[in-house]
CSV table of C-alpha atoms in Angstrom, one decimal:
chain,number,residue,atom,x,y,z
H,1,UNK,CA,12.3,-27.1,47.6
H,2,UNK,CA,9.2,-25.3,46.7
H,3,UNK,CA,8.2,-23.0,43.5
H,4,UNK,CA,10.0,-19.7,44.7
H,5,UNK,CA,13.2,-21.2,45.5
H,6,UNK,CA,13.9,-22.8,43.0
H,7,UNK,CA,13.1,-20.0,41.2
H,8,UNK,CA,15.6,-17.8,43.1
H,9,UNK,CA,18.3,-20.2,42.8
H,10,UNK,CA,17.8,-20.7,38.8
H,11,UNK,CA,17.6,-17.0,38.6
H,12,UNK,CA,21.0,-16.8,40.8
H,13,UNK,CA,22.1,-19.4,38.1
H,14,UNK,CA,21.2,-17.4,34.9
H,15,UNK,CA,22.7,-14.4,36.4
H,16,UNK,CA,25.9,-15.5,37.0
H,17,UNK,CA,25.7,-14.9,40.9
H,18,UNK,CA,25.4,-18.4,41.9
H,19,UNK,CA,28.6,-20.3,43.8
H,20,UNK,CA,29.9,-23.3,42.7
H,21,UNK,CA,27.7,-25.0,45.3
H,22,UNK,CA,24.7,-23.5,44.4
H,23,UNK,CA,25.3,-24.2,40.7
H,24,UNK,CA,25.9,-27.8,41.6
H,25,UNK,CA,22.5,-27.7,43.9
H,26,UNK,CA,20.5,-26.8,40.4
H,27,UNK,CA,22.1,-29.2,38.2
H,28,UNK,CA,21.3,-32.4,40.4
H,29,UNK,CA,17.7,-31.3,41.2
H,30,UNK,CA,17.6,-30.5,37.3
H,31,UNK,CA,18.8,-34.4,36.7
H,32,UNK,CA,16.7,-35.6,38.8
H,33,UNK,CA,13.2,-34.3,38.1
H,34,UNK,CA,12.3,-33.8,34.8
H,35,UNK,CA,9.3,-31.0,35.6
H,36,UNK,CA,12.2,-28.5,37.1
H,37,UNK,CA,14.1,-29.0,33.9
H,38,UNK,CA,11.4,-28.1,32.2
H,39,UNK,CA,10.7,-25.4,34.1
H,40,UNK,CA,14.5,-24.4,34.2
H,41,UNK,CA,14.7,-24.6,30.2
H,42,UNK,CA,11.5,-22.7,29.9
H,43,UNK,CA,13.1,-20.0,32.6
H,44,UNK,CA,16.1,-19.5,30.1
H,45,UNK,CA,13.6,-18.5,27.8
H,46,UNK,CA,12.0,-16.6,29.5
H,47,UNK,CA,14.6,-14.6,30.7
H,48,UNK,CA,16.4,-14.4,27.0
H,49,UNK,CA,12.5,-12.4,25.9
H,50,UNK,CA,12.9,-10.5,28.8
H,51,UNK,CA,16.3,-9.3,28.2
H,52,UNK,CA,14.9,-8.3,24.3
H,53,UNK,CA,11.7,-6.9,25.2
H,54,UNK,CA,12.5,-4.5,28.0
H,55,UNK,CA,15.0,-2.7,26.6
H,56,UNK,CA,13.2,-1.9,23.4
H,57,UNK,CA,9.6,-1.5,25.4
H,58,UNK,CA,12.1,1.5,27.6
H,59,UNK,CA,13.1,3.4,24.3
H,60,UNK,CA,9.7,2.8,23.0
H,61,UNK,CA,8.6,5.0,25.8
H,62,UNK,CA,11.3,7.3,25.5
H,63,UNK,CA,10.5,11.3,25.9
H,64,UNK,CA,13.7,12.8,25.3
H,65,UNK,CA,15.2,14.2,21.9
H,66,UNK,CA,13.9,16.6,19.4
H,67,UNK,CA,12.5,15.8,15.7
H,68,UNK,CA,15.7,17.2,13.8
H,69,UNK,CA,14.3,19.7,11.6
H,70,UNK,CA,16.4,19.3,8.4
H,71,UNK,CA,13.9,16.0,8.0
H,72,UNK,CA,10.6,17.8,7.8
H,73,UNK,CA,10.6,18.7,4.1
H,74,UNK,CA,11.5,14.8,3.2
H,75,UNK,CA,8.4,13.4,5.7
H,76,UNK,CA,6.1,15.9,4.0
H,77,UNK,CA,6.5,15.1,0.6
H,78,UNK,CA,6.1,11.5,2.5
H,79,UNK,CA,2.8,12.0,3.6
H,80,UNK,CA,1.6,14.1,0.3
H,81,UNK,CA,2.8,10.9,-1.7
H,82,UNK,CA,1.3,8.6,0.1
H,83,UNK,CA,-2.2,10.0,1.3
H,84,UNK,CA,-2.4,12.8,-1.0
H,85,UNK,CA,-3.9,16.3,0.3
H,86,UNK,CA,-6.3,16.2,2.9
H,87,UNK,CA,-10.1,17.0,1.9
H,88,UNK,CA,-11.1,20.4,2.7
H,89,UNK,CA,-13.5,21.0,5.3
H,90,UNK,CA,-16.6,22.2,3.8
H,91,UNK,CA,-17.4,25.7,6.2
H,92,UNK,CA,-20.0,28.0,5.5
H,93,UNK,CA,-17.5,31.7,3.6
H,94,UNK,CA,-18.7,33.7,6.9
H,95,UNK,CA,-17.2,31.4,9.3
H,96,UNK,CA,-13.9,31.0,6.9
H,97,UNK,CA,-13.1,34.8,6.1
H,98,UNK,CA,-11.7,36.1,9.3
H,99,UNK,CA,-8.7,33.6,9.1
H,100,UNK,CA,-7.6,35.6,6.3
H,101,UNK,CA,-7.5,38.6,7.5
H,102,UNK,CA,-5.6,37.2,10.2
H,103,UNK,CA,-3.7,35.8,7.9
H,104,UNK,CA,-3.0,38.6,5.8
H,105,UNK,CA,-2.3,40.7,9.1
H,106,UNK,CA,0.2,38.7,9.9
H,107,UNK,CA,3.7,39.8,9.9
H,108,UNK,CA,4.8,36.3,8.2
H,109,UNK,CA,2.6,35.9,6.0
H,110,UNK,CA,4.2,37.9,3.4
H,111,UNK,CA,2.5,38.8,0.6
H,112,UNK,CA,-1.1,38.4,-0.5
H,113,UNK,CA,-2.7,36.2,-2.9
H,114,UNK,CA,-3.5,37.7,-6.5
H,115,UNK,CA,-5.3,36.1,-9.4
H,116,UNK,CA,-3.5,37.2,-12.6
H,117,UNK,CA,-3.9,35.4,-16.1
H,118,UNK,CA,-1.0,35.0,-17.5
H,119,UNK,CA,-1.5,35.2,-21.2
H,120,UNK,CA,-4.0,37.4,-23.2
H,121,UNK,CA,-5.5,34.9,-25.0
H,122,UNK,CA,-9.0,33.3,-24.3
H,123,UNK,CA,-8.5,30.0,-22.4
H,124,UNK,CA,-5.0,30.5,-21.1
H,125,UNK,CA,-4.9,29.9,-17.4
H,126,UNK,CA,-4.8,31.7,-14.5
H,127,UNK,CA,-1.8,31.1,-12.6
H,128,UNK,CA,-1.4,30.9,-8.2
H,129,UNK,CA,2.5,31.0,-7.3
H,130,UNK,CA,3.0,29.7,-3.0
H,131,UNK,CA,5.9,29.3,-1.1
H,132,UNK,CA,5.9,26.8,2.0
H,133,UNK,CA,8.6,27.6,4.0
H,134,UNK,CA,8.3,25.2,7.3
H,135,UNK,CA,11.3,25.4,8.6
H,136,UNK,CA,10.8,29.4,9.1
H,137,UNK,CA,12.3,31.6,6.8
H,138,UNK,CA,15.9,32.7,6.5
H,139,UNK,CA,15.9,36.0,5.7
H,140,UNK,CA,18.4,36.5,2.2
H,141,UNK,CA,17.8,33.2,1.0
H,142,UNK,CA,14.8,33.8,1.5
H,143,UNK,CA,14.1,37.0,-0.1
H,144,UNK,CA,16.4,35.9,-3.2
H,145,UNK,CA,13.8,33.1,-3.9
H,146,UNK,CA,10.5,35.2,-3.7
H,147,UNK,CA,12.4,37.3,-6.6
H,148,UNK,CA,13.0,34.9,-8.0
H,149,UNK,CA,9.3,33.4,-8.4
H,150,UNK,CA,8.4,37.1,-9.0
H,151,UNK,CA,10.6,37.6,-11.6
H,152,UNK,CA,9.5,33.9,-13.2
H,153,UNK,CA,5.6,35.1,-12.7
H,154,UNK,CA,5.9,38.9,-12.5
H,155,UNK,CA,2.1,39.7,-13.0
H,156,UNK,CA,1.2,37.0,-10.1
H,157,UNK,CA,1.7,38.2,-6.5
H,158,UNK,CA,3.6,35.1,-4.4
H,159,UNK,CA,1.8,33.9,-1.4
H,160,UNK,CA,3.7,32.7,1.7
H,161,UNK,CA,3.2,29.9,3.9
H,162,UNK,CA,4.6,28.7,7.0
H,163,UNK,CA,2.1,25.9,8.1
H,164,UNK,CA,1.5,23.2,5.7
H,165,UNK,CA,-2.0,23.2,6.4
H,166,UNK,CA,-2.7,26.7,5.5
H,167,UNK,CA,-1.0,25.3,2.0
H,168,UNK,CA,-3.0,22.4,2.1
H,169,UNK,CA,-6.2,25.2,2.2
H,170,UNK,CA,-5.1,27.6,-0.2
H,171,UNK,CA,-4.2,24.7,-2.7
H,172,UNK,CA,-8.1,23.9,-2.4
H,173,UNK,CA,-9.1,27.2,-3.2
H,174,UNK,CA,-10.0,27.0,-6.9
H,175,UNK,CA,-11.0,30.3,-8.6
H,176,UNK,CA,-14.9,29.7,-9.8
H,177,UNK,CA,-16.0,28.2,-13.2
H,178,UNK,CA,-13.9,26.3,-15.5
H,179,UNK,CA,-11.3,28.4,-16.6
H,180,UNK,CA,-7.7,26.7,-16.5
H,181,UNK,CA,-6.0,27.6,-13.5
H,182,UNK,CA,-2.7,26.3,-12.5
H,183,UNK,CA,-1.0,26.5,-9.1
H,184,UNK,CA,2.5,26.4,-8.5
H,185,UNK,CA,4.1,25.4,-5.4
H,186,UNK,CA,8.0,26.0,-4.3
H,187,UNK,CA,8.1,23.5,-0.9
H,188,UNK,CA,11.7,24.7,0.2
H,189,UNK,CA,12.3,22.4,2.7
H,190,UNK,CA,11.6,19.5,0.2
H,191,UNK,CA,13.5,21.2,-2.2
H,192,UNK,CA,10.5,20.8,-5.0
H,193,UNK,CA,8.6,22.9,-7.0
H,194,UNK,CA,5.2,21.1,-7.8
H,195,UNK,CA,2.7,22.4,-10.4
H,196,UNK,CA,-0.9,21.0,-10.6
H,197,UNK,CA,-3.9,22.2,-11.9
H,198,UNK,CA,-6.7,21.9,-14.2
H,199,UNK,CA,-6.8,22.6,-18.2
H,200,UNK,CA,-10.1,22.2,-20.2
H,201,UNK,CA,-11.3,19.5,-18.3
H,202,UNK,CA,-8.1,17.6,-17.2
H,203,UNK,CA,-6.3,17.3,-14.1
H,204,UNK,CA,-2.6,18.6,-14.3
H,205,UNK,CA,0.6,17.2,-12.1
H,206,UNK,CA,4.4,17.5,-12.1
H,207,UNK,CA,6.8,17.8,-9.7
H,208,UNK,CA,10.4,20.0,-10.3
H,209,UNK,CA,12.9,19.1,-8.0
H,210,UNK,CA,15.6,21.7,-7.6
H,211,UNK,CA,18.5,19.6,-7.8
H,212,UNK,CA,21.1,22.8,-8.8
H,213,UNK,CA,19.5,26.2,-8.5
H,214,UNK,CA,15.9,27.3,-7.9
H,215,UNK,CA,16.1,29.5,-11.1
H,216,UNK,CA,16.2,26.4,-13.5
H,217,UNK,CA,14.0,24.3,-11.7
H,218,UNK,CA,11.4,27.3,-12.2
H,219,UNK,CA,12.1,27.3,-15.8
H,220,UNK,CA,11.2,24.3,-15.9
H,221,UNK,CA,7.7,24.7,-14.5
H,222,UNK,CA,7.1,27.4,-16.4
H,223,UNK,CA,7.5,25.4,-19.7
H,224,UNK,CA,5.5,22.8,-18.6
H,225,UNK,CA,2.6,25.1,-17.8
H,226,UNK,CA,2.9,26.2,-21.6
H,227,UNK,CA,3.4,23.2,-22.8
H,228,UNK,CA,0.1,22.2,-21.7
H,229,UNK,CA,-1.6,25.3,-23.7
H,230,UNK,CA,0.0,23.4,-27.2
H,231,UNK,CA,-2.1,20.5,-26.4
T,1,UNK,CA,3.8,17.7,23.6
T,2,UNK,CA,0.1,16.5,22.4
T,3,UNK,CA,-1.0,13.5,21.2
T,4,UNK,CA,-1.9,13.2,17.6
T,5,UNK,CA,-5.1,13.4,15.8
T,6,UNK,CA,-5.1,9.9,14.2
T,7,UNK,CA,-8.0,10.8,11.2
T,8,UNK,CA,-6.3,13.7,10.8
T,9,UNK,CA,-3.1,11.9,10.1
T,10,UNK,CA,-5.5,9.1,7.9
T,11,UNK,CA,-6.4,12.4,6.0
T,12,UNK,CA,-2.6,13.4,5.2
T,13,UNK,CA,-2.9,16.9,6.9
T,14,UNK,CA,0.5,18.3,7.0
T,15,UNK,CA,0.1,19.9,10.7
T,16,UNK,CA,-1.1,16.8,12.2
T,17,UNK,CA,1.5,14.8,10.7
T,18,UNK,CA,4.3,17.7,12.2
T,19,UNK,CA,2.6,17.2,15.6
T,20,UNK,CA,2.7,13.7,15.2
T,21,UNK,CA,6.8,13.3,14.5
T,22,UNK,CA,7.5,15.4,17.5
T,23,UNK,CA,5.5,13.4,19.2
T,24,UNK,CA,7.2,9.9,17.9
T,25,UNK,CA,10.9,10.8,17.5
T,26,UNK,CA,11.8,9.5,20.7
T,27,UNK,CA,10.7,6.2,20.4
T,28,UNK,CA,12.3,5.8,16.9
T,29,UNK,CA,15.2,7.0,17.9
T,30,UNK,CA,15.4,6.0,21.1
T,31,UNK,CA,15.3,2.7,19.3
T,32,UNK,CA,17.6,2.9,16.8
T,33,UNK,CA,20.3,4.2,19.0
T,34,UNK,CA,19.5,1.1,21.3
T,35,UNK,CA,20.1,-0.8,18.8
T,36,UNK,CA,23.1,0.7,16.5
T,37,UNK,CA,24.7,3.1,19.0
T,38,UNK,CA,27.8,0.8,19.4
T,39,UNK,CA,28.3,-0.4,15.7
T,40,UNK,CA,26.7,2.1,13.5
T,41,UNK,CA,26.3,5.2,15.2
T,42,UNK,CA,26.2,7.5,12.4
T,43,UNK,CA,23.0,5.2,11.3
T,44,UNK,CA,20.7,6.3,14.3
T,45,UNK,CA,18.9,9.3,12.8
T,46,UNK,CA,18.9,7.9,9.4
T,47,UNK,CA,17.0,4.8,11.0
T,48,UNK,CA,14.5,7.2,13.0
T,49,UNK,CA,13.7,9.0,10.3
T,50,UNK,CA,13.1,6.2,7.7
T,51,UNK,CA,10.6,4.5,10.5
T,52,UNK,CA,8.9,7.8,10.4
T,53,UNK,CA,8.6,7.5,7.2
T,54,UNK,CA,7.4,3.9,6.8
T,55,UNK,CA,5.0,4.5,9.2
T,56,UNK,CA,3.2,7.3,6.7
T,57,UNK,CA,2.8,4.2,4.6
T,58,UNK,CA,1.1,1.8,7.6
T,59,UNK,CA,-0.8,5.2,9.2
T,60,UNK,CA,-4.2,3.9,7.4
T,61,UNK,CA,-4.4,0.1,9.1
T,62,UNK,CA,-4.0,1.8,12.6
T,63,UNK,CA,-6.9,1.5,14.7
T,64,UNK,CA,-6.2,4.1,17.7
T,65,UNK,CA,-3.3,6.4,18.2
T,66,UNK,CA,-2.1,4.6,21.3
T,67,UNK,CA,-0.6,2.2,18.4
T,68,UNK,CA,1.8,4.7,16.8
T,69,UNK,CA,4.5,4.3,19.3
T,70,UNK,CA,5.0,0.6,19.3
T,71,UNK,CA,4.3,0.7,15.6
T,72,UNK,CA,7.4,3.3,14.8
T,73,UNK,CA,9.6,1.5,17.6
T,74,UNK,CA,9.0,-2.1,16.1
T,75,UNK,CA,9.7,-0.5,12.4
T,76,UNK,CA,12.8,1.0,13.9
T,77,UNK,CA,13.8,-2.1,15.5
T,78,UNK,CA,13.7,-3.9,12.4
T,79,UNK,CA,15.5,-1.3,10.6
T,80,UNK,CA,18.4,-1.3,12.7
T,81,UNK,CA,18.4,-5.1,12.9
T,82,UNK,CA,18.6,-5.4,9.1
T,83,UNK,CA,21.3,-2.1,8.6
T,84,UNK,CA,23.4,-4.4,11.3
T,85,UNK,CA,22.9,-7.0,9.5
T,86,UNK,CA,24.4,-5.7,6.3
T,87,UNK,CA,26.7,-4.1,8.1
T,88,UNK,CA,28.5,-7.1,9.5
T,89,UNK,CA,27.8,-9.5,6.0
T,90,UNK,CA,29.9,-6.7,4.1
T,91,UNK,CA,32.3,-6.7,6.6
T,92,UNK,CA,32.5,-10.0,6.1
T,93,UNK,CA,33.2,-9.2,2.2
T,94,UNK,CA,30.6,-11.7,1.2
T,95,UNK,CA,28.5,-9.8,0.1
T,96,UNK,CA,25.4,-11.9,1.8
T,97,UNK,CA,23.7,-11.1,5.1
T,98,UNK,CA,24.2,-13.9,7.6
T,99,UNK,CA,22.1,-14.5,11.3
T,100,UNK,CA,23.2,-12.8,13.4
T,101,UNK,CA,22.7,-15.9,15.5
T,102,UNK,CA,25.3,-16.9,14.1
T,103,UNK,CA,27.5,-14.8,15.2
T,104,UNK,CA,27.2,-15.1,18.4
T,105,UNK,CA,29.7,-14.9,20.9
T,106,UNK,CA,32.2,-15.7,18.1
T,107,UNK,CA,35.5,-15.1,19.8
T,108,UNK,CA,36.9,-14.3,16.1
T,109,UNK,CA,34.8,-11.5,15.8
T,110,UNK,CA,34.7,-9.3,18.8
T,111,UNK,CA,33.4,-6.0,16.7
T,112,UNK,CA,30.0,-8.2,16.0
T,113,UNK,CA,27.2,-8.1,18.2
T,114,UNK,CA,26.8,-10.8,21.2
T,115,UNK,CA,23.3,-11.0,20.2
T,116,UNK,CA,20.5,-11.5,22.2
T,117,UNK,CA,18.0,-9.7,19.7
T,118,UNK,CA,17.5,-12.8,17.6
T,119,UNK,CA,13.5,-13.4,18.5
T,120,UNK,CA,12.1,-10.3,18.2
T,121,UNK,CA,13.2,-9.9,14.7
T,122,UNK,CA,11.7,-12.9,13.4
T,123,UNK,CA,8.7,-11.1,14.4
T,124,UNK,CA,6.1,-9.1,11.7
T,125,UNK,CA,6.4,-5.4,12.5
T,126,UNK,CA,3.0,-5.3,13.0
T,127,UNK,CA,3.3,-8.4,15.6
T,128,UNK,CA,6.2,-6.8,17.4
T,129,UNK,CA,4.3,-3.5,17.6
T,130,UNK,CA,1.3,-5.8,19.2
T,131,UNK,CA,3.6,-7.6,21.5
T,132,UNK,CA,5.2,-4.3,22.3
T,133,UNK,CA,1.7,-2.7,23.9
T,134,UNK,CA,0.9,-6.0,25.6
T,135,UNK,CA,4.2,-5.9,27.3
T,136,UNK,CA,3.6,-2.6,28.5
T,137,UNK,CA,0.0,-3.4,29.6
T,138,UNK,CA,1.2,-6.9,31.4
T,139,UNK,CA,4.2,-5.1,33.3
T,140,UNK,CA,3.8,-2.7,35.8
T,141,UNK,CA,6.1,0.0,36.2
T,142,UNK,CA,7.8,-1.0,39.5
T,143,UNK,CA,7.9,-5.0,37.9
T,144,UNK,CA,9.8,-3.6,34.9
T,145,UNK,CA,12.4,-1.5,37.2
T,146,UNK,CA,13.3,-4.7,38.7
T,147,UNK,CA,13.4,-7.0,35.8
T,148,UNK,CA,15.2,-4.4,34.3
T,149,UNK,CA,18.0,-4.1,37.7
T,150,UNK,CA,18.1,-7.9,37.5
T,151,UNK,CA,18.7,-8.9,33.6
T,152,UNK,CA,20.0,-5.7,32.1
T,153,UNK,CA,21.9,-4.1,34.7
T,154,UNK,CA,23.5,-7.2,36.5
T,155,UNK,CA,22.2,-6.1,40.2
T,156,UNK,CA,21.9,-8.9,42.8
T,157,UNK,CA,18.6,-9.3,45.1
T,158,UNK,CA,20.3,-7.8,48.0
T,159,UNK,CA,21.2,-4.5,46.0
T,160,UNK,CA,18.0,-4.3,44.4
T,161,UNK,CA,16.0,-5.0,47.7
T,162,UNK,CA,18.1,-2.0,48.7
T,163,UNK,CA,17.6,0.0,45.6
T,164,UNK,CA,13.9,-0.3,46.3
T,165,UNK,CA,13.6,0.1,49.5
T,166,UNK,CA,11.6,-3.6,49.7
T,167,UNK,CA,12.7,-7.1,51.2
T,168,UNK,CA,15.3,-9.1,49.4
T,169,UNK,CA,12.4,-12.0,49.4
T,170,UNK,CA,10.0,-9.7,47.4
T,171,UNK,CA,12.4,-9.0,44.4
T,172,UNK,CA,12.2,-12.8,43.9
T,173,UNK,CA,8.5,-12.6,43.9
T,174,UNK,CA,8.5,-9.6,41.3
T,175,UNK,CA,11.3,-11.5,39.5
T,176,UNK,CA,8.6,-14.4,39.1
T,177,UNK,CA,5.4,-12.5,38.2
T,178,UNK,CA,7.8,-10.6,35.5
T,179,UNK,CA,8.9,-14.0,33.6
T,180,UNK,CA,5.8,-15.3,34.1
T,181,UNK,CA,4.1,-12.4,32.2
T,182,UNK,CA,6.9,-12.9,29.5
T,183,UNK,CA,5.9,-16.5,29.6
T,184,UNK,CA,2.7,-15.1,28.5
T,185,UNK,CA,3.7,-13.3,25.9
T,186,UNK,CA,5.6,-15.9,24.2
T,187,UNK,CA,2.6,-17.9,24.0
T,188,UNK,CA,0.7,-15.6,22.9
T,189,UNK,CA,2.8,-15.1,19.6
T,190,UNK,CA,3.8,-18.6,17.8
T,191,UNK,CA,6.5,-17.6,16.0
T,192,UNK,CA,7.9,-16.2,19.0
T,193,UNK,CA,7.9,-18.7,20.8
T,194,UNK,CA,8.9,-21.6,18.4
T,195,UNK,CA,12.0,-19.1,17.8
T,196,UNK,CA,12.6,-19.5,21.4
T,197,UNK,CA,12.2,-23.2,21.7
T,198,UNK,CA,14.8,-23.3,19.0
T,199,UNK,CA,17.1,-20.8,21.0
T,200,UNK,CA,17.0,-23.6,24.2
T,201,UNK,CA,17.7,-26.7,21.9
C-alpha cells in the first residue's frame, strides 16, 4: 500500500465513512508496522488542528457585519486612554486656514469657536467649550445639550464636532502666550465631559462622567475649573 | 472599506481608529459568534467589542497592518474560550473554571461543548495571531474549501470531487498537502504541538 492510500483509507477512518472492512484493513496494517502508526497517530493530530484552525482562520476573514454604533463612544475613550491624543501635524497657517472656512461653512458644524475669559480678574482663564457628537446628532437632544453648555458658559460660543479628528485639532489649538486657558469637552457618545488645560504653568485633567443628567455633570466641571483659580 | 493607517492608529487619531473598527468587526465577531453562538449568544458582540478594545492596548507592538486581523480574531478567540469557560464552571456551581477538555463528550452534560478547541487556546494571543497568518499563507484557497468540505462539513471524496468539479483521486491529494501544511504548523509552534501530542496519548 503506498503513501496516498493509506492516507485515503485513514482519512475514510477519521471521517467516519470507512466500512467495517476497511476499518479492520487500517487497524492490522497499524499493528503491524509501527511507521503507519506513527503516521496514523500523527494524522489524528493533524486533522484535530485542522478542524480548530480553519474554522477560526474563515471568520478571521470574514467581511460581513457592521461595527454597531452604540460602541464607538466606549472605543474612543479606549484609544484616548491608552495612546493619548495624537500629535498635531505641524503645517505652515496658509496651508491650514481654508479647512476652517470649510468648516465653518458647513451646515454641521454648528457654531463657531469664540475665545471669552471667563472672569474679570487678571489671570483667570480663558475658557473653549466642544461638543463631539460621532454618532451624528439627534436633533432635540441635541439642541437641549448645546443649551445646556451655553447656559453653563454663556459668554463662550460652543463649537461642534462630528469627526474626532477635527476634535483632536481643535483641542491642540492653544490660544498664544501663557495665559490659563482651559478646554472643555462634552464627548456624547462616551457620555463624558473632560476638562484639561493649563494654569500658571501646570497641566490640568479631569474627566466628568454623566452618570444622571448632563446638567450636574457640567456643574461639576465648572467647579473644578474654579477650583483651580483657589490654588 | 479601506485598510487602516497603522501609525496613524500608533498615534491614537480618532478617525483612523473609526476606519480601523469598521474594518476589523467582522473578524471579531465573526469569531466570537463561532465560538459562543450556541451557548452564549447574547455574549457575541460583548466579545467583539472587548477584542477591539484590547487590541487598542497591543496596537503599538504591531509591525504591519496585515497583523490586525489575526490579532483581533486570536484576542476574540480567547475571549470567548474563557467567557465559555466560566460559563460552564458556574453552571457547574463550583465556582472554579474547569478544561474544557474535560468535558468532553461527557454524556452527563449535553449543554457543554464537545470540544475540539482545546489547542489553540493554550496558545499566546500573539502566537495564535502568528499561527493564524501562517495558516492563511500555507493554504491556498481551493486547499482550504476542501479541507473545510472534508472535516467541517462531513462531505465524502466522491461529493467533494463533484462539488469541485475535480477527480475523486485529487481530493485525496489536496486532503494530503492540507494536513501536511498543518503538520507544519504544529511544528512550528511548541506549545502547540506538545498540546497535541498530549491530545493522542
Amino acid at each position: 500500500m503506498n503513501d496516498q492510500s493509506f492516507f485515503d483509507l485513514a482519512m475514510k477512518v477519521i471521517a467516519r465513512q470507512s466500512t467495517d472492512a476497511e476499518r479492520a484493513d487500517l487497524e492490522s496494517l497499524v499493528a503491524a508496522q509501527p511507521e503507519l502508526k506513527a503516521e496514523w497517530e500523527r494524522l489524528q493530530a493533524d486533522t484535530r488542528l485542522a478542524k480548530e484552525v480553519l474554522p477560526l482562520t474563515a471568520a478571521a476573514e470574514s467581511t460581513a457585519g457592521e461595527f454597531p454604533a452604540y460602541a464607538r463612544g466606549r472605543l474612543q475613550t479606549k484609544v484616548r486612554q491608552t495612546l493619548g491624543r495624537p500629535e498635531t501635524e505641524r503645517k505652515p497657517a496658509a496651508a491650514n486656514w481654508w479647512k476652517w472656512v470649510l468648516a465653518l461653512a458647513t451646515p454641521v458644524a454648528l457654531v463657531a469657536l469664540l475665545l471669552v475669559p471667563m472672569f474679570s480678574r487678571p489671570g483667570t482663564p480663558v475658557i473653549q467649550v466642544a461638543m463631539l457628537d460621532s454618532a451624528g446628532a439627534i436633533r432635540g437632544a441635541d439642541t437641549n445639550e448645546t443649551l445646556l453648555l451655553q447656559q453653563q458658559w454663556p459668554e463662550t460660543t460652543m463649537q461642534n464636532f462630528e469627526k474626532p479628528g477635527d476634535l483632536d485639532a481643535w483641542e491642540q489649538n492653544w490660544p498664544a502666550g501663557n495665559k490659563p486657558a482651559v478646554k472643555v469637552i462634552y464627548d456624547r457618545a462616551a457620555g463624558e465631559i473632560r476638562v484639561l488645560g493649563r494654569w500658571e504653568g501646570k497641566p490640568l485633567q479631569k474627566t466628568f462622567l454623566v452618570e444622571r443628567d448632563l446638567a450636574s455633570a457640567l456643574r461639576q466641571a465648572e467647579a473644578f475649573i474654579r477650583e483651580q483659580g483657589k490654588h | 472599506m479601506n485598510v487602516p493607517d497603522l501609525k496613524a492608529l500608533q498615534r491614537g487619531d480618532g478617525d483612523a481608529w473609526e476606519e480601523a473598527w469598521r474594518w476589523l468587526w467582522p473578524a471579531a465577531f465573526g469569531v466570537a459568534q463561532m465560538k459562543l453562538q450556541p451557548f452564549l449568544p447574547g455574549d457575541v458582540e460583548d466579545v467583539a467589542i472587548e477584542a477591539l478594545e484590547e487590541l487598542v492596548d497591543k496596537v503599538r507592538a504591531v509591525k504591519a497592518v496585515e497583523e490586525l486581523k489575526p490579532l483581533v480574531a486570536s484576542i476574540a478567540h480567547h475571549r470567548a474560550v474563557s467567557r465559555l469557560r466560566e460559563h460552564f464552571a458556574a453552571k457547574r456551581g463550583a465556582g472554579k473554571t474547569a478544561s474544557l477538555d474535560a468535558l468532553q463528550n461527557d454524556p452527563e452534560r449535553p449543554w457543554e461543548p464537545a470540544s475540539d478547541e482545546l489547542a489553540l487556546a493554550s496558545l499566546e494571543q500573539m502566537e495564535l495571531a502568528a499561527l493564524l497568518r501562517e495558516a492563511q499563507a500555507e493554504l491556498k484557497p481551493e486547499q482550504r474549501a476542501i479541507l473545510g468540505d472534508f472535516f467541517l462539513h462531513g462531505l465524502s471524496y466522491e461529493q467533494i470531487a463533484a462539488k469541485h468539479g475535480v477527480a475523486v483521486g485529487t481530493v485525496g491529494v489536496y486532503l494530503k498537502r492540507g494536513l501536511d501544511a498543518m503538520r507544519r504548523l504544529g511544528a512550528r509552534h511548541p506549545k502547540l504541538l506538545k498540546e497535541l501530542e498530549a491530545f493522542l496519548r
